[in-house]
mmCIF file of C-alpha atoms in Angstrom:
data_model
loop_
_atom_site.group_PDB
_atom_site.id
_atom_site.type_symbol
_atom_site.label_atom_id
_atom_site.label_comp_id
_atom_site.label_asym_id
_atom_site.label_seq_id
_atom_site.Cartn_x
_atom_site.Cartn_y
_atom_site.Cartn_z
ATOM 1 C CA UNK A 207 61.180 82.667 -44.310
ATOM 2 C CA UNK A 208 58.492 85.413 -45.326
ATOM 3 C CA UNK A 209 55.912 83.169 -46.265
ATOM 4 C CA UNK A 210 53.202 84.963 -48.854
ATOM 5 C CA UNK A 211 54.295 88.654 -48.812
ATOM 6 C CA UNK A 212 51.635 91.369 -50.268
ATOM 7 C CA UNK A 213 52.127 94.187 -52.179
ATOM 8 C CA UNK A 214 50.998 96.921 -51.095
ATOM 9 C CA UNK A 215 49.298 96.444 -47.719
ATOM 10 C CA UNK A 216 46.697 99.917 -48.432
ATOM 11 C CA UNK A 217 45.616 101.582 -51.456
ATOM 12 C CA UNK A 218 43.092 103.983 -52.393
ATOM 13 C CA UNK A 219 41.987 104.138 -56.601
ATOM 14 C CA UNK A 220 39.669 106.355 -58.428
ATOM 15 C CA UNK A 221 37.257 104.785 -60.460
ATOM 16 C CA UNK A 222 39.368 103.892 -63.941
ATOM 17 C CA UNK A 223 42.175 104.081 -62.442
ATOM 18 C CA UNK A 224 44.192 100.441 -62.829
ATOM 19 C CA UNK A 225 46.242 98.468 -60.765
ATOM 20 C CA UNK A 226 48.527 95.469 -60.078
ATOM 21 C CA UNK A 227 48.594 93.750 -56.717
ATOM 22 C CA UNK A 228 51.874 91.639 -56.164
ATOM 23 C CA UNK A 229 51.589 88.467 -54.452
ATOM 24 C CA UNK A 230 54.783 86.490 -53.577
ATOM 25 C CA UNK A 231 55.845 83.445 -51.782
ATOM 26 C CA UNK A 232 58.940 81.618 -50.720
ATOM 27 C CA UNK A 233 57.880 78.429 -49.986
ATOM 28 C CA UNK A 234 58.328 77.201 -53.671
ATOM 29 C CA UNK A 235 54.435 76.225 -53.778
ATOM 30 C CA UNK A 236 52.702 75.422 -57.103
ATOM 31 C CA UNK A 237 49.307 76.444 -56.028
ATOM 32 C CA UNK A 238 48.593 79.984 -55.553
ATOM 33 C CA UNK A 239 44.936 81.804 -55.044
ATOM 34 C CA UNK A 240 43.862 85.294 -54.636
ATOM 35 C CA UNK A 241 40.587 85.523 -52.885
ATOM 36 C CA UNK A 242 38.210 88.848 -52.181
ATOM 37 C CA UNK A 243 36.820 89.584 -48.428
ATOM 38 C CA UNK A 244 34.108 91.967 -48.349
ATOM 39 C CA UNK A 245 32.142 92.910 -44.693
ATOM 40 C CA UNK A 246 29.475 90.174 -43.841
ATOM 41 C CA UNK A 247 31.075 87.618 -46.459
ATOM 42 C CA UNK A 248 33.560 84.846 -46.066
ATOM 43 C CA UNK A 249 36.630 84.761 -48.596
ATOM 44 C CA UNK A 250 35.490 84.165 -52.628
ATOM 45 C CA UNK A 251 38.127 83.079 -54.953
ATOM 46 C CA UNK A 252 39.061 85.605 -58.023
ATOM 47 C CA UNK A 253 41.601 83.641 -60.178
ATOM 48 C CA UNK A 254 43.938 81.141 -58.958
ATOM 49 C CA UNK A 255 47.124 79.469 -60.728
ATOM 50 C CA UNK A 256 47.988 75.401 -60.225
ATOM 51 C CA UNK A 257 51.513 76.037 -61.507
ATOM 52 C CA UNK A 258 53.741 78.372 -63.463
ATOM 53 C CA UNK A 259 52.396 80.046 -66.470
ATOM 54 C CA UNK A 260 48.788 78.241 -65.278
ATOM 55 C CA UNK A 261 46.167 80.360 -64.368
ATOM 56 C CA UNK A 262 42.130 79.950 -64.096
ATOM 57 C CA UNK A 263 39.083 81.644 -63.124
ATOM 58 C CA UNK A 264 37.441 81.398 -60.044
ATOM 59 C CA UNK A 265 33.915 82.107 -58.482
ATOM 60 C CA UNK A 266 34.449 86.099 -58.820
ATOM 61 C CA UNK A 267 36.904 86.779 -61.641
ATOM 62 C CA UNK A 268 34.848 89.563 -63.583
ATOM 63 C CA UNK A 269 36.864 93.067 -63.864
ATOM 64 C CA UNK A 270 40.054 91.005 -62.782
ATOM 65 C CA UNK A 271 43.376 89.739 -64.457
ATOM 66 C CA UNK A 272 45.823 87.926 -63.252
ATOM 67 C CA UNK A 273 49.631 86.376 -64.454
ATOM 68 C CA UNK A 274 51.774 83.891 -63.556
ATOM 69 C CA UNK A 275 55.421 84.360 -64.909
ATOM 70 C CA UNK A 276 57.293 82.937 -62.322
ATOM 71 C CA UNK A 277 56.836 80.143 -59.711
ATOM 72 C CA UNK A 278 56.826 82.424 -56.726
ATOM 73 C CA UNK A 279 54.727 85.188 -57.994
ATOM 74 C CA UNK A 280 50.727 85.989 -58.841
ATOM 75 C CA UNK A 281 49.694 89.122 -59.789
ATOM 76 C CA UNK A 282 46.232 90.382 -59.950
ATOM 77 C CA UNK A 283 45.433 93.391 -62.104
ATOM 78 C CA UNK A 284 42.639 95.956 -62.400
ATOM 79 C CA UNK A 285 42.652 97.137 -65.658
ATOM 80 C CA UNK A 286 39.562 99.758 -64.869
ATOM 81 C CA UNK A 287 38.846 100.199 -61.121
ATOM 82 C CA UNK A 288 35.042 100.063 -60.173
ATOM 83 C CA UNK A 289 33.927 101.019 -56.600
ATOM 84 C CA UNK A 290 32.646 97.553 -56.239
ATOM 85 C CA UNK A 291 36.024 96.203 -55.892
ATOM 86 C CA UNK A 292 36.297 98.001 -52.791
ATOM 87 C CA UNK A 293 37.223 94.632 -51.222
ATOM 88 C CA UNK A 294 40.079 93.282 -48.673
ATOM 89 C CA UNK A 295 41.972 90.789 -50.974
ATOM 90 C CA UNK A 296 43.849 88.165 -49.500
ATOM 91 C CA UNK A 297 46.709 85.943 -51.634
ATOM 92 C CA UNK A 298 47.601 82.300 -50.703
ATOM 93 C CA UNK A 299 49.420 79.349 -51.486
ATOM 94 C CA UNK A 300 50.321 75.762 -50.754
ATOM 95 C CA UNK A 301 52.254 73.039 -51.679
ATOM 96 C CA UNK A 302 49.712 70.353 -52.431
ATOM 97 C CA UNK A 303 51.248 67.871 -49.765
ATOM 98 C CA UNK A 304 49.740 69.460 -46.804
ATOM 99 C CA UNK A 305 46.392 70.875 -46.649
ATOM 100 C CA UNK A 306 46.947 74.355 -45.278
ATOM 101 C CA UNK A 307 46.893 77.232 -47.585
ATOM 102 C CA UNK A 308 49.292 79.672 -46.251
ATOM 103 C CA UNK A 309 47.782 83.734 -46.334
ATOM 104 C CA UNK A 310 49.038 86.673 -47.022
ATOM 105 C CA UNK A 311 48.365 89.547 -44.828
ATOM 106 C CA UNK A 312 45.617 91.211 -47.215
ATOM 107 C CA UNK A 313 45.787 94.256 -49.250
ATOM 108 C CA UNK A 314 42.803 96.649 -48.742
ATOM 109 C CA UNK A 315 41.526 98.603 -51.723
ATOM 110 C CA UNK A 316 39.001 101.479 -52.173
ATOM 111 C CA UNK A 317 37.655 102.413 -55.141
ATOM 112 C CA UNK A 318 36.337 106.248 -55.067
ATOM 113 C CA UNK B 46 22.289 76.578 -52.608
ATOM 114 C CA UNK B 47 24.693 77.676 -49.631
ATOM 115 C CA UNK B 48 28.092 75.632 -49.780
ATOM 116 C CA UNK B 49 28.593 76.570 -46.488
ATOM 117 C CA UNK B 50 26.424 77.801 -43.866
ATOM 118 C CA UNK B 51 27.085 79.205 -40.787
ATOM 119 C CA UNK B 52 24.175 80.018 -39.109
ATOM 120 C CA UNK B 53 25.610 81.290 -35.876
ATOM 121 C CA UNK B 54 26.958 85.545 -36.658
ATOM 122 C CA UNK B 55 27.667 86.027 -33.238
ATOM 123 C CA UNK B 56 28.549 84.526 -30.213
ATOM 124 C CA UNK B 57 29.525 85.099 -26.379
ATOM 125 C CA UNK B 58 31.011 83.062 -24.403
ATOM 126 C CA UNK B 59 32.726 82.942 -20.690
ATOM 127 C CA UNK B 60 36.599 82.417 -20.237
ATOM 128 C CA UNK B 61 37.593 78.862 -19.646
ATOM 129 C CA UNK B 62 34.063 77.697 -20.897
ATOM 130 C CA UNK B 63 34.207 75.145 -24.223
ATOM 131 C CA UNK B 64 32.306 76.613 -27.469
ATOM 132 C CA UNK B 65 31.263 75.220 -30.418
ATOM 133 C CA UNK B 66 30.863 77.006 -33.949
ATOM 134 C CA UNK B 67 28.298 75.334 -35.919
ATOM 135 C CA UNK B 68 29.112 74.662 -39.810
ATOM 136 C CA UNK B 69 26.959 72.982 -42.388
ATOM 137 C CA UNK B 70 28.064 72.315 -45.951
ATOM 138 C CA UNK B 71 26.432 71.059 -49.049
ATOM 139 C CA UNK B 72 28.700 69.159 -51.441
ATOM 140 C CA UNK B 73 27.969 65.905 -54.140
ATOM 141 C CA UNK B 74 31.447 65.316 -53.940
ATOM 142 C CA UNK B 75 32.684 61.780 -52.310
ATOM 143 C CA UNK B 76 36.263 63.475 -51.637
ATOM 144 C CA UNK B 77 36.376 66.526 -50.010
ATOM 145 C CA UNK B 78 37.832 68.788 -47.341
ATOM 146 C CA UNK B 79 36.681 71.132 -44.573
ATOM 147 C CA UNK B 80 39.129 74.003 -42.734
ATOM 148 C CA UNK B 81 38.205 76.057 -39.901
ATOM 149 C CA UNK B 82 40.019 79.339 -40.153
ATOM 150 C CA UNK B 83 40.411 82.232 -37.541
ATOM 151 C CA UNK B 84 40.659 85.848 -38.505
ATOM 152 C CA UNK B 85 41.722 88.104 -35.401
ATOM 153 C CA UNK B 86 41.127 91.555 -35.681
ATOM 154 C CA UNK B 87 43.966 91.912 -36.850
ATOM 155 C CA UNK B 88 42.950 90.929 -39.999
ATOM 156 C CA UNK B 89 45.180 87.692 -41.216
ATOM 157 C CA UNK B 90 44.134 84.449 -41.336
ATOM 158 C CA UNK B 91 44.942 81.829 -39.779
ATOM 159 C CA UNK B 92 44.563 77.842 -40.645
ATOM 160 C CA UNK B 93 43.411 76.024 -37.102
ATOM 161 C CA UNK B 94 42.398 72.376 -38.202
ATOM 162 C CA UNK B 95 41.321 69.902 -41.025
ATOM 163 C CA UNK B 96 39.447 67.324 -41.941
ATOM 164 C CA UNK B 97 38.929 64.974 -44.528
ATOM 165 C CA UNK B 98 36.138 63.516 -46.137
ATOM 166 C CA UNK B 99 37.215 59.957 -45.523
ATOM 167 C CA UNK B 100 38.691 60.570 -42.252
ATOM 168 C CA UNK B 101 37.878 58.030 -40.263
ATOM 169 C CA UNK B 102 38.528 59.998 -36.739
ATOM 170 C CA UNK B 103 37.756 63.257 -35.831
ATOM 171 C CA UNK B 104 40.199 65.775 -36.085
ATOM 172 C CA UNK B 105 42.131 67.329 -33.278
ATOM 173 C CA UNK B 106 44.945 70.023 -32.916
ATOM 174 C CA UNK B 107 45.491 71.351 -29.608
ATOM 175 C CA UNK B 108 42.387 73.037 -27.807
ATOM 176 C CA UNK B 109 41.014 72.321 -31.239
ATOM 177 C CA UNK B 110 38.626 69.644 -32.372
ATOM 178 C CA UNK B 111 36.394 69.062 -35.574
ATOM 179 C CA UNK B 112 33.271 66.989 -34.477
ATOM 180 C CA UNK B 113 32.885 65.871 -38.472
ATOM 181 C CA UNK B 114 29.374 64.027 -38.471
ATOM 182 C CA UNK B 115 29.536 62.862 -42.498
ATOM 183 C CA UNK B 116 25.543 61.753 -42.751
ATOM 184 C CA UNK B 117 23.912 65.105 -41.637
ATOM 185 C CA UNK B 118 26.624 67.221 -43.328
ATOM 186 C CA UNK B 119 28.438 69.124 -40.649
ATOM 187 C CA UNK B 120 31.654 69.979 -39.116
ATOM 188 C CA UNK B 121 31.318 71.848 -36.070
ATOM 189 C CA UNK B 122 34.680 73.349 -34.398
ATOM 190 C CA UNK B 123 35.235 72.980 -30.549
ATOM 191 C CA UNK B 124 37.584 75.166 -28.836
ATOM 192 C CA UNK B 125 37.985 73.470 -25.116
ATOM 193 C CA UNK B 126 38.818 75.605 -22.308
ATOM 194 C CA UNK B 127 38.310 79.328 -24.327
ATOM 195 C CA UNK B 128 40.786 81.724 -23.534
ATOM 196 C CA UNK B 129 40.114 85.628 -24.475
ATOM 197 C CA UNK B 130 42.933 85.098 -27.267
ATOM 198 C CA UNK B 131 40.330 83.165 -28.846
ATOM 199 C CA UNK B 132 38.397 86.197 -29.639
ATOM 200 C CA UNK B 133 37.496 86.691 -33.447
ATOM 201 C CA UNK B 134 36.302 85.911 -36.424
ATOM 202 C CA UNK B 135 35.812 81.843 -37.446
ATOM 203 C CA UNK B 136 35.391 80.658 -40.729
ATOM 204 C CA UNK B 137 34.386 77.214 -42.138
ATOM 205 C CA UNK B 138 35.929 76.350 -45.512
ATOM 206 C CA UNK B 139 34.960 73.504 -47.660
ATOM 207 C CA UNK B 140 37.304 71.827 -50.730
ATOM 208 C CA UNK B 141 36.192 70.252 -53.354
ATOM 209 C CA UNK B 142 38.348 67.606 -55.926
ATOM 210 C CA UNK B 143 39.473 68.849 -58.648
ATOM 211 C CA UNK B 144 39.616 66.967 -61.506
ATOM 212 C CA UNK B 145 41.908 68.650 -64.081
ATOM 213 C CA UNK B 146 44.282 69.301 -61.151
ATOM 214 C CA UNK B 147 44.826 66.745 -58.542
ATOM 215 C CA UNK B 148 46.096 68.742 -55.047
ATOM 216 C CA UNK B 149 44.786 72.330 -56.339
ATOM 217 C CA UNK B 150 42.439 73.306 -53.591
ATOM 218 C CA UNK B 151 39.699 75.814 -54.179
ATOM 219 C CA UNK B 152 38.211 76.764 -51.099
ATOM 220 C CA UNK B 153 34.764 78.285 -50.466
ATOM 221 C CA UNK B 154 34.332 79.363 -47.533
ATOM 222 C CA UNK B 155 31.289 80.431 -44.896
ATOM 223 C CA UNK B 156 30.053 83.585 -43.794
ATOM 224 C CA UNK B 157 32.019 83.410 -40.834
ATOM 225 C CA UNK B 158 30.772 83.570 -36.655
ATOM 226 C CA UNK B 159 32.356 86.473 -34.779
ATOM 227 C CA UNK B 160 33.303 84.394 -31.047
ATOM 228 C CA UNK B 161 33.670 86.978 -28.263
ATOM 229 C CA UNK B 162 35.162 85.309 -25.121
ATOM 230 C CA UNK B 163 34.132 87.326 -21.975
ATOM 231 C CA UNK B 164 36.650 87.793 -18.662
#
């Protein structure tokens, strides 16, 4: 099994300039979260999804969209990139059974 | 207010020696959760322990323990025995119920304590 996969792993934006991060995971969970990680801070959530076609906002969801289509996937979109987004974001999931969220391996952004 | 506080940024500590990263949370919730997560620098993270709010017994995994003291609010992590794999970033996590959505689990997590283990 993968687990939660991230797409892409590096990417550098201009300011504008938009953006879809792909987050997918094989473990057929319902919950799925992307969080931001900027230096100095723990992890704040952005958007998260409690099922297919579900989504909802989280502590930090300003300049951020996000979808939901399928079970396995959660996309999170930058429709106009600010340098402030410069961020490490991190995607995870879990089942609701068990307590551990399962993480992606991060995707770091910079905003020029 | 601080959800979670972790007060400790950095610490050092000797191989084989048993640390413990402090964590203080802030919550009017009855049911909740706390998570300890490590992040080596290798950036991913990685789920070490939990514990719930009406746990009755500490939690342990491994070299891993959760001394959860429920009146003064905190749920410090123990590593026994540190080994220099240990080395890297620790986060405290709390989660709170939901009530439109019964197993979603929001975390919010700490500022994090960067453990260095010295050889």
């Amino acid at each position: 099994n993968a687990g939660v996969t991230q797409t892409p792993k590096f990417r550098v934006l201009k300011t504008g300039q938009s953006m879809t991060l792909l987050c997918a995971q094989d473990m057929n969970h319902e919950y799925m979260y992307w969080y931001r990680q900027d230096p100095g801070m723990g992890l704040r959530l952005i958007h998260y999804s409690v099922g297919e076609g579900t989504t909802a906002k989280g502590e930090v969801p300003d300049g951020y969209n996000v979808s939901r289509l399928k079970k396995q996937n959660f996309l999170l979109g930058l429709e106009s990139a600010a340098p402030s987004q410069t961020s490490v974001y991190f995607c995870a999931s879990h089942s609701g059974a068990l307590h551990e969220q399962y993480f992606g391996p991060g995707t770091r952004l910079t905003v020029t | 207010a601080q959800k979670i506080t972790q007060t400790q940024p950095g610490m050092f500590v000797q191989e084989k020696e048993a640390v413990t990263l402090d964590c203080t949370y802030d919550t009017s919730d009855q049911s909740y959760g706390l998570f300890w997560y490590k992040q080596p620098s290798s950036g991913e993270m990685i789920f070490l322990i939990y514990q719930g709010s009406y746990d009755e017994q500490n939690a342990t995994e491994g070299r891993y323990s959760l001394n959860f003291q429920k009146a003064r609010k905190s749920a410090n992590l123990v590593i026994s025995a540190s080994q220099l794999g240990d080395s890297a970033m620790y986060f405290c996590a709390m989660r709170e119920g939901d009530r439109l959505s019964f197993g979603n689990e929001k975390l919010t997590f700490g500022t994090g304590t960067r453990l260095t283990i010295i050889p």
